[in-house]
């Protein structure tokens, strides 16, 4: 019955490459998972249960008053008792009873350990979720600002890593903003899913405790009672929560990989801020590496492993076993602390991201105008040529441009089949970059609402 396992711990996310961003502190999130807050939640649940039972006349009012006034815990004493009991909840209850005295017999009456553990875990995860929602709001603000600043900053869009057609850097930021918006909605739903407690006794049947006690305790804690439970709250709820964290981390991984690609020497359209005195390599003084993005990509792999562990916890024996306990004592604090760190790191990265519009234009021109091929294709179709024939004409000239390094437009102006349908003015209209950007404001309005 005991809940032996690894004590809640926090991973160390500081790395030598880039360090922590200056404004970030783990203290607020770490405090949620510290023993003081954890035992405080346990005590709150026990006292609330006593209040509910006193309202039913099952505990004398004087005893309830004594419990409220004297109930407390001593962390060192709990640890000392647990060395003998090998059961943390019993050690906690013993410590509390030592302070309360004879009326301590009413504490935990009709409850089982999981009533306290699962209900308190729900509260802790909700507290952690509230911090993560604040982090997501900060990232949304940073992405919106960057999107607005670069709404019309022209760059090449790429598919398969190959130049496709022009976009703007602001449009890329708007895409990320919309994805983080969806992640925020997921986080809200995950918080609601996890905000469930149970005070239903050993196997969830309320054998020795009235359901009204559960309703009272959960209501006071801002939770909903589980409609039905076994000895535990079912772990599909927790799997949804931790999978949501992994999805958010995977979005950060996606964005970080894009920054790493844009910072490649051959591309260099954007790069992480490189601070005075920062070093990129112990051997090569010229290096400026995307270390923050690489760090985030690596940490996202860890976050996905936490989601897998939570999924593995769904299948427990009969009304429960204890195989989930040791897992959750690690992934609860580690996953929430880690995502808190990742969101803060990426927000700082976006705020200080260096963008090179001139380089973007230079790269856009690199392919000698072949990026206008679709516009020429459509012009020929408009003039009555079949799509298949028009495609062959345009592709023929585009491949020649690729192979020879010749200007695509000049090759078209030398092609008799093209000139039989299009005059130089038609071709000039097809090579206007504004053709690709005329709906940027429409897209921004859909993403952000009214935009300046």
CSV table of C-alpha atoms in Angstrom, one decimal:
chain,number,residue,atom,x,y,z
A,1,UNK,CA,0.0,0.0,0.0
A,2,UNK,CA,2.9,2.3,0.5
A,3,UNK,CA,3.9,5.1,-1.9
A,4,UNK,CA,7.6,4.5,-1.9
A,5,UNK,CA,9.5,6.0,-4.8
A,6,UNK,CA,11.7,8.8,-5.9
A,7,UNK,CA,11.2,12.0,-4.2
A,8,UNK,CA,10.0,15.0,-6.3
A,9,UNK,CA,13.1,16.5,-7.9
A,10,UNK,CA,13.9,19.2,-10.4
A,11,UNK,CA,16.1,18.6,-13.3
A,12,UNK,CA,19.0,21.0,-14.0
A,13,UNK,CA,18.4,22.7,-17.3
A,14,UNK,CA,21.4,25.1,-17.3
A,15,UNK,CA,23.8,24.3,-20.1
A,16,UNK,CA,27.2,25.7,-20.8
A,17,UNK,CA,26.1,26.7,-24.3
A,18,UNK,CA,24.2,29.9,-23.8
A,19,UNK,CA,23.2,29.5,-20.1
A,20,UNK,CA,19.9,30.7,-18.7
A,21,UNK,CA,18.1,33.7,-20.2
A,22,UNK,CA,18.6,36.6,-17.7
A,23,UNK,CA,15.0,37.2,-16.6
A,24,UNK,CA,14.1,33.5,-16.0
A,25,UNK,CA,13.8,31.9,-12.6
A,26,UNK,CA,12.7,28.4,-11.9
A,27,UNK,CA,11.8,29.2,-8.3
A,28,UNK,CA,8.1,29.7,-8.8
A,29,UNK,CA,7.5,26.4,-10.6
A,30,UNK,CA,9.9,24.5,-8.4
A,31,UNK,CA,8.1,25.8,-5.2
A,32,UNK,CA,5.0,24.0,-6.4
A,33,UNK,CA,6.7,20.6,-6.2
A,34,UNK,CA,8.7,21.2,-3.0
A,35,UNK,CA,7.8,19.2,0.1
A,36,UNK,CA,6.4,22.2,1.9
A,37,UNK,CA,3.7,22.9,-0.7
A,38,UNK,CA,3.0,19.2,-1.3
A,39,UNK,CA,2.4,18.4,2.4
A,40,UNK,CA,0.4,21.7,2.8
A,41,UNK,CA,-1.9,20.4,0.1
A,42,UNK,CA,-2.2,17.1,1.9
A,43,UNK,CA,-3.1,18.8,5.1
A,44,UNK,CA,-5.6,21.1,3.4
A,45,UNK,CA,-7.4,18.0,2.0
A,46,UNK,CA,-7.4,16.3,5.4
A,47,UNK,CA,-8.8,19.4,7.2
A,48,UNK,CA,-11.4,20.0,4.5
A,49,UNK,CA,-12.6,16.4,4.8
A,50,UNK,CA,-12.9,16.9,8.6
A,51,UNK,CA,-14.9,20.0,8.0
A,52,UNK,CA,-17.3,18.1,5.7
A,53,UNK,CA,-17.7,15.3,8.2
A,54,UNK,CA,-18.3,17.8,11.0
A,55,UNK,CA,-21.1,19.3,9.0
A,56,UNK,CA,-22.6,15.9,8.9
A,57,UNK,CA,-22.2,15.5,12.7
A,58,UNK,CA,-19.6,12.8,12.3
A,59,UNK,CA,-16.9,14.8,14.0
A,60,UNK,CA,-17.5,17.0,17.1
A,61,UNK,CA,-17.2,20.7,16.5
A,62,UNK,CA,-14.7,21.0,19.4
A,63,UNK,CA,-12.6,18.4,17.8
A,64,UNK,CA,-12.7,20.1,14.4
A,65,UNK,CA,-11.7,23.4,16.1
A,66,UNK,CA,-8.7,21.7,17.7
A,67,UNK,CA,-7.7,20.1,14.4
A,68,UNK,CA,-7.9,23.4,12.6
A,69,UNK,CA,-5.8,25.2,15.3
A,70,UNK,CA,-3.2,22.6,15.9
A,71,UNK,CA,-2.8,20.5,12.7
A,72,UNK,CA,0.6,20.9,11.1
A,73,UNK,CA,3.5,18.9,10.0
A,74,UNK,CA,7.3,18.7,10.4
A,75,UNK,CA,9.2,17.7,7.2
A,76,UNK,CA,12.1,16.3,9.1
A,77,UNK,CA,9.8,14.3,11.4
A,78,UNK,CA,7.9,12.9,8.4
A,79,UNK,CA,11.2,11.7,6.9
A,80,UNK,CA,12.2,10.2,10.2
A,81,UNK,CA,8.9,8.3,10.6
A,82,UNK,CA,9.0,7.1,7.0
A,83,UNK,CA,12.3,5.4,7.5
A,84,UNK,CA,10.3,3.0,9.7
A,85,UNK,CA,6.8,3.0,8.0
A,86,UNK,CA,8.1,3.0,4.4
A,87,UNK,CA,4.8,4.8,3.7
A,88,UNK,CA,4.9,8.6,3.2
A,89,UNK,CA,1.2,9.2,3.8
A,90,UNK,CA,1.2,7.3,7.1
A,91,UNK,CA,4.4,9.1,8.1
A,92,UNK,CA,2.7,12.4,7.3
A,93,UNK,CA,-0.5,11.5,9.3
A,94,UNK,CA,1.6,10.4,12.2
A,95,UNK,CA,3.4,13.7,12.2
A,96,UNK,CA,0.1,15.6,12.1
A,97,UNK,CA,-1.5,13.5,14.8
A,98,UNK,CA,1.5,14.2,17.1
A,99,UNK,CA,0.6,17.9,16.9
A,100,UNK,CA,-3.1,17.5,17.1
A,101,UNK,CA,-3.3,15.0,19.9
A,102,UNK,CA,-6.3,12.8,20.7
A,103,UNK,CA,-8.5,14.4,18.1
A,104,UNK,CA,-6.1,13.3,15.5
A,105,UNK,CA,-8.1,10.0,15.4
A,106,UNK,CA,-10.7,11.8,13.2
A,107,UNK,CA,-8.1,12.8,10.6
A,108,UNK,CA,-8.2,10.5,7.4
A,109,UNK,CA,-11.3,8.8,8.7
A,110,UNK,CA,-12.7,6.7,5.8
A,111,UNK,CA,-10.1,7.9,3.4
A,112,UNK,CA,-7.4,6.0,1.6
A,113,UNK,CA,-3.9,7.3,0.6
A,114,UNK,CA,-4.9,7.8,-3.0
A,115,UNK,CA,-7.7,10.1,-2.0
A,116,UNK,CA,-5.1,12.5,-0.7
A,117,UNK,CA,-2.4,11.8,-3.2
A,118,UNK,CA,-4.5,12.0,-6.4
A,119,UNK,CA,-6.5,15.0,-5.2
A,120,UNK,CA,-3.4,16.9,-4.2
A,121,UNK,CA,-1.7,16.0,-7.5
A,122,UNK,CA,-4.6,17.5,-9.4
A,123,UNK,CA,-4.1,20.8,-7.4
A,124,UNK,CA,-0.4,20.8,-8.1
A,125,UNK,CA,-0.8,20.2,-11.8
A,126,UNK,CA,-3.4,22.9,-12.0
A,127,UNK,CA,-0.9,25.3,-10.3
A,128,UNK,CA,1.8,24.3,-12.7
A,129,UNK,CA,-0.6,24.7,-15.7
A,130,UNK,CA,-1.4,28.2,-14.6
A,131,UNK,CA,2.3,29.2,-14.8
A,132,UNK,CA,2.6,27.5,-18.2
A,133,UNK,CA,-0.4,29.4,-19.4
A,134,UNK,CA,1.3,32.6,-18.4
A,135,UNK,CA,4.4,31.5,-20.2
A,136,UNK,CA,2.4,30.8,-23.4
A,137,UNK,CA,0.9,34.3,-23.2
A,138,UNK,CA,4.3,35.8,-23.0
A,139,UNK,CA,5.4,33.8,-26.0
A,140,UNK,CA,2.3,34.8,-28.0
A,141,UNK,CA,3.1,38.5,-27.3
A,142,UNK,CA,6.7,38.1,-28.5
A,143,UNK,CA,5.6,36.3,-31.7
A,144,UNK,CA,2.9,38.9,-32.4
A,145,UNK,CA,5.4,41.7,-32.1
A,146,UNK,CA,7.9,40.0,-34.3
A,147,UNK,CA,5.1,39.2,-36.9
A,148,UNK,CA,4.0,42.8,-37.0
A,149,UNK,CA,7.5,44.1,-37.4
A,150,UNK,CA,8.2,41.8,-40.3
A,151,UNK,CA,4.7,41.6,-41.9
A,152,UNK,CA,6.2,42.7,-45.2
A,153,UNK,CA,9.8,41.5,-44.9
A,154,UNK,CA,10.2,39.5,-48.1
A,155,UNK,CA,11.8,36.1,-48.0
A,156,UNK,CA,11.7,32.9,-50.0
A,157,UNK,CA,9.4,30.1,-48.9
A,158,UNK,CA,10.9,26.7,-49.1
A,159,UNK,CA,9.4,23.2,-49.7
A,160,UNK,CA,11.6,20.1,-49.4
A,161,UNK,CA,14.3,22.7,-48.4
A,162,UNK,CA,14.2,24.0,-52.0
A,163,UNK,CA,13.1,27.5,-53.0
A,164,UNK,CA,9.4,27.6,-53.7
A,165,UNK,CA,7.7,31.0,-53.8
A,166,UNK,CA,8.0,34.3,-51.9
A,167,UNK,CA,6.5,34.7,-48.4
A,168,UNK,CA,7.3,37.2,-45.7
A,169,UNK,CA,9.1,36.5,-42.4
A,170,UNK,CA,6.1,38.0,-40.6
A,171,UNK,CA,3.9,35.3,-42.2
A,172,UNK,CA,6.2,32.7,-40.7
A,173,UNK,CA,5.9,34.3,-37.3
A,174,UNK,CA,2.1,34.4,-37.7
A,175,UNK,CA,2.1,30.7,-38.5
A,176,UNK,CA,4.0,30.1,-35.2
A,177,UNK,CA,1.7,32.4,-33.3
A,178,UNK,CA,-1.4,30.4,-34.5
A,179,UNK,CA,0.2,27.2,-33.5
A,180,UNK,CA,1.0,28.5,-30.0
A,181,UNK,CA,-2.6,29.7,-29.8
A,182,UNK,CA,-3.7,26.2,-30.4
A,183,UNK,CA,-1.3,24.9,-27.8
A,184,UNK,CA,-2.7,27.4,-25.3
A,185,UNK,CA,-6.2,26.0,-26.0
A,186,UNK,CA,-4.8,22.5,-25.5
A,187,UNK,CA,-3.3,23.6,-22.2
A,188,UNK,CA,-6.6,25.0,-21.0
A,189,UNK,CA,-8.4,21.8,-21.9
A,190,UNK,CA,-5.7,19.7,-20.3
A,191,UNK,CA,-6.0,21.7,-17.1
A,192,UNK,CA,-9.7,21.1,-17.1
A,193,UNK,CA,-9.2,17.4,-17.6
A,194,UNK,CA,-6.7,17.1,-14.8
A,195,UNK,CA,-8.7,19.3,-12.3
A,196,UNK,CA,-10.5,16.3,-10.9
A,197,UNK,CA,-10.2,14.8,-7.3
A,198,UNK,CA,-11.6,11.8,-5.5
A,199,UNK,CA,-12.4,11.2,-1.8
A,200,UNK,CA,-14.2,7.9,-2.3
A,201,UNK,CA,-12.3,5.4,-0.1
A,202,UNK,CA,-10.2,2.3,-0.8
A,203,UNK,CA,-11.7,1.2,-4.1
A,204,UNK,CA,-13.9,4.2,-4.9
A,205,UNK,CA,-17.2,2.9,-3.5
A,206,UNK,CA,-17.6,5.4,-0.6
A,207,UNK,CA,-17.9,2.5,1.7
A,208,UNK,CA,-16.9,4.5,4.8
A,209,UNK,CA,-17.3,8.1,3.7
A,210,UNK,CA,-20.3,9.9,2.3
A,211,UNK,CA,-20.1,11.3,-1.2
A,212,UNK,CA,-20.9,14.8,0.1
A,213,UNK,CA,-17.5,14.9,1.7
A,214,UNK,CA,-15.9,14.5,-1.8
A,215,UNK,CA,-18.1,17.2,-3.2
A,216,UNK,CA,-17.2,19.6,-0.4
A,217,UNK,CA,-13.4,18.9,-0.6
A,218,UNK,CA,-13.2,19.2,-4.3
A,219,UNK,CA,-15.4,22.3,-4.4
A,220,UNK,CA,-13.2,24.1,-1.9
A,221,UNK,CA,-10.1,23.1,-4.0
A,222,UNK,CA,-11.5,24.2,-7.3
A,223,UNK,CA,-11.8,20.7,-8.6
A,224,UNK,CA,-14.6,18.5,-9.9
A,225,UNK,CA,-15.3,15.1,-8.3
A,226,UNK,CA,-14.4,12.2,-10.6
A,227,UNK,CA,-17.8,10.8,-11.8
A,228,UNK,CA,-16.5,7.3,-11.0
A,229,UNK,CA,-13.1,6.2,-9.7
A,230,UNK,CA,-11.4,3.1,-8.5
A,231,UNK,CA,-8.8,3.6,-5.8
A,232,UNK,CA,-7.4,6.2,-8.0
A,233,UNK,CA,-8.3,8.9,-10.5
A,234,UNK,CA,-7.9,7.3,-13.9
A,235,UNK,CA,-4.5,7.9,-15.6
A,236,UNK,CA,-5.9,8.7,-19.0
A,237,UNK,CA,-6.4,12.2,-17.6
A,238,UNK,CA,-2.7,12.5,-16.6
A,239,UNK,CA,-1.7,11.1,-20.0
A,240,UNK,CA,-3.6,13.8,-21.7
A,241,UNK,CA,-1.9,16.4,-19.6
A,242,UNK,CA,1.6,15.2,-20.2
A,243,UNK,CA,0.9,14.6,-23.9
A,244,UNK,CA,-0.2,18.2,-24.1
A,245,UNK,CA,3.1,19.3,-22.6
A,246,UNK,CA,4.9,17.2,-25.2
A,247,UNK,CA,3.0,18.7,-28.1
A,248,UNK,CA,3.9,22.2,-26.9
A,249,UNK,CA,7.6,21.1,-26.6
A,250,UNK,CA,7.4,19.6,-30.1
A,251,UNK,CA,6.1,23.0,-31.5
A,252,UNK,CA,9.2,24.6,-29.9
A,253,UNK,CA,11.3,21.9,-31.5
A,254,UNK,CA,9.8,22.7,-34.9
A,255,UNK,CA,10.4,26.5,-34.5
A,256,UNK,CA,13.9,25.9,-33.2
A,257,UNK,CA,14.8,23.7,-36.1
A,258,UNK,CA,13.7,26.5,-38.5
A,259,UNK,CA,15.9,29.0,-36.7
A,260,UNK,CA,18.8,26.6,-36.9
A,261,UNK,CA,18.2,26.2,-40.7
A,262,UNK,CA,17.9,30.0,-41.2
A,263,UNK,CA,21.2,30.5,-39.3
A,264,UNK,CA,23.2,28.2,-41.5
A,265,UNK,CA,26.1,30.0,-43.1
A,266,UNK,CA,24.7,29.4,-46.6
A,267,UNK,CA,21.4,30.9,-45.6
A,268,UNK,CA,22.0,33.4,-42.8
A,269,UNK,CA,18.6,35.0,-42.9
A,270,UNK,CA,18.1,35.1,-39.2
A,271,UNK,CA,20.2,34.1,-36.2
A,272,UNK,CA,20.2,33.9,-32.4
A,273,UNK,CA,21.5,37.0,-30.7
A,274,UNK,CA,25.2,36.6,-30.0
A,275,UNK,CA,26.1,38.6,-26.9
A,276,UNK,CA,29.4,40.5,-26.3
A,277,UNK,CA,31.9,38.1,-24.9
A,278,UNK,CA,30.0,35.0,-25.9
A,279,UNK,CA,32.1,32.2,-27.4
A,280,UNK,CA,31.0,29.7,-30.1
A,281,UNK,CA,33.8,27.2,-30.1
A,282,UNK,CA,36.9,26.4,-28.0
A,283,UNK,CA,38.9,25.8,-31.2
A,284,UNK,CA,37.3,28.2,-33.8
A,285,UNK,CA,37.0,31.8,-32.7
A,286,UNK,CA,34.7,32.7,-35.7
A,287,UNK,CA,31.8,30.4,-34.7
A,288,UNK,CA,28.3,31.7,-33.9
A,289,UNK,CA,26.2,28.7,-33.2
A,290,UNK,CA,22.4,28.3,-32.7
A,291,UNK,CA,23.0,26.8,-29.3
A,292,UNK,CA,19.7,27.9,-27.7
A,293,UNK,CA,17.7,26.4,-30.5
A,294,UNK,CA,19.8,23.2,-30.4
A,295,UNK,CA,19.2,23.0,-26.6
A,296,UNK,CA,15.5,23.3,-27.1
A,297,UNK,CA,15.4,20.6,-29.8
A,298,UNK,CA,17.3,18.3,-27.4
A,299,UNK,CA,15.0,19.0,-24.5
A,300,UNK,CA,11.9,18.4,-26.6
A,301,UNK,CA,13.0,14.8,-27.0
A,302,UNK,CA,13.1,14.5,-23.2
A,303,UNK,CA,9.6,16.0,-23.0
A,304,UNK,CA,8.2,13.5,-25.4
A,305,UNK,CA,9.7,10.7,-23.3
A,306,UNK,CA,7.7,12.0,-20.3
A,307,UNK,CA,4.5,11.8,-22.4
A,308,UNK,CA,5.3,8.2,-23.2
A,309,UNK,CA,5.8,7.4,-19.5
A,310,UNK,CA,2.4,8.9,-18.7
A,311,UNK,CA,0.8,6.8,-21.4
A,312,UNK,CA,2.4,3.7,-19.9
A,313,UNK,CA,0.7,4.6,-16.6
A,314,UNK,CA,-2.8,4.3,-18.0
A,315,UNK,CA,-2.9,0.5,-17.8
A,316,UNK,CA,-2.8,-0.4,-14.1
A,317,UNK,CA,-3.9,-3.7,-12.4
A,318,UNK,CA,-7.5,-4.1,-11.4
A,319,UNK,CA,-8.6,-1.1,-9.2
A,320,UNK,CA,-5.0,0.1,-9.2
A,321,UNK,CA,-1.4,-0.8,-8.6
A,322,UNK,CA,1.5,1.4,-7.6
A,323,UNK,CA,3.6,1.3,-10.7
A,324,UNK,CA,2.5,4.8,-11.7
A,325,UNK,CA,3.6,6.4,-8.5
A,326,UNK,CA,7.4,6.4,-9.0
A,327,UNK,CA,6.9,7.7,-12.6
A,328,UNK,CA,4.7,10.6,-11.6
A,329,UNK,CA,7.0,11.7,-8.8
A,330,UNK,CA,9.6,12.3,-11.5
A,331,UNK,CA,7.6,13.5,-14.5
A,332,UNK,CA,5.3,15.8,-12.5
A,333,UNK,CA,7.9,18.2,-11.4
A,334,UNK,CA,10.4,17.5,-14.2
A,335,UNK,CA,8.0,18.0,-17.2
A,336,UNK,CA,6.4,21.1,-15.8
A,337,UNK,CA,9.7,22.7,-14.7
A,338,UNK,CA,11.3,21.8,-18.0
A,339,UNK,CA,8.5,23.2,-20.2
A,340,UNK,CA,8.4,26.4,-18.1
A,341,UNK,CA,12.2,26.7,-18.8
A,342,UNK,CA,11.7,25.9,-22.5
A,343,UNK,CA,8.9,28.5,-23.0
A,344,UNK,CA,10.9,31.2,-21.3
A,345,UNK,CA,14.0,30.4,-23.2
A,346,UNK,CA,12.3,30.4,-26.6
A,347,UNK,CA,10.4,33.6,-25.7
A,348,UNK,CA,13.8,35.3,-25.0
A,349,UNK,CA,15.2,33.9,-28.2
A,350,UNK,CA,12.3,35.3,-30.3
A,351,UNK,CA,12.5,38.7,-28.6
A,352,UNK,CA,16.3,39.0,-29.4
A,353,UNK,CA,16.3,37.1,-32.7
A,354,UNK,CA,18.4,39.0,-35.3
A,355,UNK,CA,16.7,39.1,-38.8
A,356,UNK,CA,18.6,40.0,-42.0
A,357,UNK,CA,16.0,41.3,-44.6
A,358,UNK,CA,18.8,42.2,-47.1
A,359,UNK,CA,20.1,38.6,-47.0
A,360,UNK,CA,16.5,37.3,-47.5
A,361,UNK,CA,16.2,39.4,-50.7
A,362,UNK,CA,19.6,38.3,-51.9
A,363,UNK,CA,18.7,34.6,-51.4
A,364,UNK,CA,15.3,35.2,-53.1
A,365,UNK,CA,17.1,36.4,-56.2
A,366,UNK,CA,19.6,33.5,-56.1
A,367,UNK,CA,17.6,31.3,-58.4
A,368,UNK,CA,17.4,33.8,-61.3
A,369,UNK,CA,13.7,34.2,-61.2
A,370,UNK,CA,12.5,30.6,-61.5
A,371,UNK,CA,10.4,31.2,-58.4
A,372,UNK,CA,7.9,33.0,-60.8
A,373,UNK,CA,7.3,29.9,-62.8
A,374,UNK,CA,3.7,29.3,-61.5
A,375,UNK,CA,2.7,32.8,-62.5
A,376,UNK,CA,4.0,32.3,-66.0
A,377,UNK,CA,2.3,29.0,-66.2
A,378,UNK,CA,-1.0,30.6,-65.2
A,379,UNK,CA,-0.6,33.4,-67.7
A,380,UNK,CA,-0.1,30.9,-70.6
A,381,UNK,CA,-3.2,29.0,-69.5
A,382,UNK,CA,-5.2,32.2,-69.5
A,383,UNK,CA,-4.1,32.7,-73.1
A,384,UNK,CA,-5.6,29.4,-74.1
A,385,UNK,CA,-2.7,26.9,-73.9
A,386,UNK,CA,-3.5,23.6,-72.2
A,387,UNK,CA,-2.1,23.1,-68.7
A,388,UNK,CA,0.1,20.2,-69.9
A,389,UNK,CA,1.6,22.2,-72.8
A,390,UNK,CA,2.1,25.3,-70.7
A,391,UNK,CA,3.8,23.3,-67.9
A,392,UNK,CA,6.2,21.8,-70.5
A,393,UNK,CA,7.1,25.2,-71.9
A,394,UNK,CA,7.7,26.7,-68.5
A,395,UNK,CA,9.6,23.7,-67.1
A,396,UNK,CA,11.8,23.6,-70.1
A,397,UNK,CA,13.0,27.1,-69.5
A,398,UNK,CA,13.2,26.7,-65.8
A,399,UNK,CA,15.4,23.7,-66.1
A,400,UNK,CA,17.7,25.6,-68.5
A,401,UNK,CA,17.9,28.5,-66.0
A,402,UNK,CA,18.8,26.0,-63.2
A,403,UNK,CA,21.5,24.4,-65.3
A,404,UNK,CA,23.0,27.4,-67.0
A,405,UNK,CA,22.5,30.0,-64.3
A,406,UNK,CA,20.7,32.2,-66.8
A,407,UNK,CA,17.9,34.6,-65.9
A,408,UNK,CA,14.6,32.8,-66.2
A,409,UNK,CA,12.8,35.9,-67.6
A,410,UNK,CA,15.4,36.4,-70.4
A,411,UNK,CA,15.1,32.8,-71.5
A,412,UNK,CA,11.3,33.2,-71.7
A,413,UNK,CA,11.8,36.3,-73.8
A,414,UNK,CA,13.8,34.2,-76.3
A,415,UNK,CA,11.2,31.4,-76.5
A,416,UNK,CA,9.0,31.6,-79.6
A,417,UNK,CA,6.2,29.5,-78.0
A,418,UNK,CA,6.1,31.9,-75.0
A,419,UNK,CA,6.1,35.0,-77.2
A,420,UNK,CA,3.4,33.6,-79.4
A,421,UNK,CA,1.0,34.0,-76.4
A,422,UNK,CA,2.7,36.6,-74.1
A,423,UNK,CA,4.2,39.9,-74.8
A,424,UNK,CA,7.0,41.5,-72.7
A,425,UNK,CA,4.4,43.5,-70.7
A,426,UNK,CA,2.6,40.2,-69.8
A,427,UNK,CA,5.9,38.7,-68.7
A,428,UNK,CA,6.8,41.8,-66.7
A,429,UNK,CA,3.4,41.5,-64.9
A,430,UNK,CA,4.1,37.8,-64.1
A,431,UNK,CA,7.5,38.7,-62.5
A,432,UNK,CA,6.0,41.2,-59.9
A,433,UNK,CA,6.7,39.9,-56.4
A,434,UNK,CA,3.6,41.8,-55.2
A,435,UNK,CA,1.6,39.0,-56.8
A,436,UNK,CA,2.5,36.7,-54.0
A,437,UNK,CA,1.9,39.2,-51.2
A,438,UNK,CA,-1.5,40.6,-51.9
A,439,UNK,CA,-3.3,38.6,-49.3
A,440,UNK,CA,-0.8,38.9,-46.5
A,441,UNK,CA,-3.1,41.4,-44.7
A,442,UNK,CA,-6.0,39.1,-45.1
A,443,UNK,CA,-4.1,36.3,-43.4
A,444,UNK,CA,-2.9,38.5,-40.6
A,445,UNK,CA,-6.5,39.6,-39.9
A,446,UNK,CA,-7.6,36.0,-39.6
A,447,UNK,CA,-4.7,35.2,-37.2
A,448,UNK,CA,-4.6,38.4,-35.1
A,449,UNK,CA,-8.0,40.0,-35.7
A,450,UNK,CA,-7.7,43.8,-36.4
A,451,UNK,CA,-4.1,44.7,-37.3
A,452,UNK,CA,-2.6,48.1,-37.7
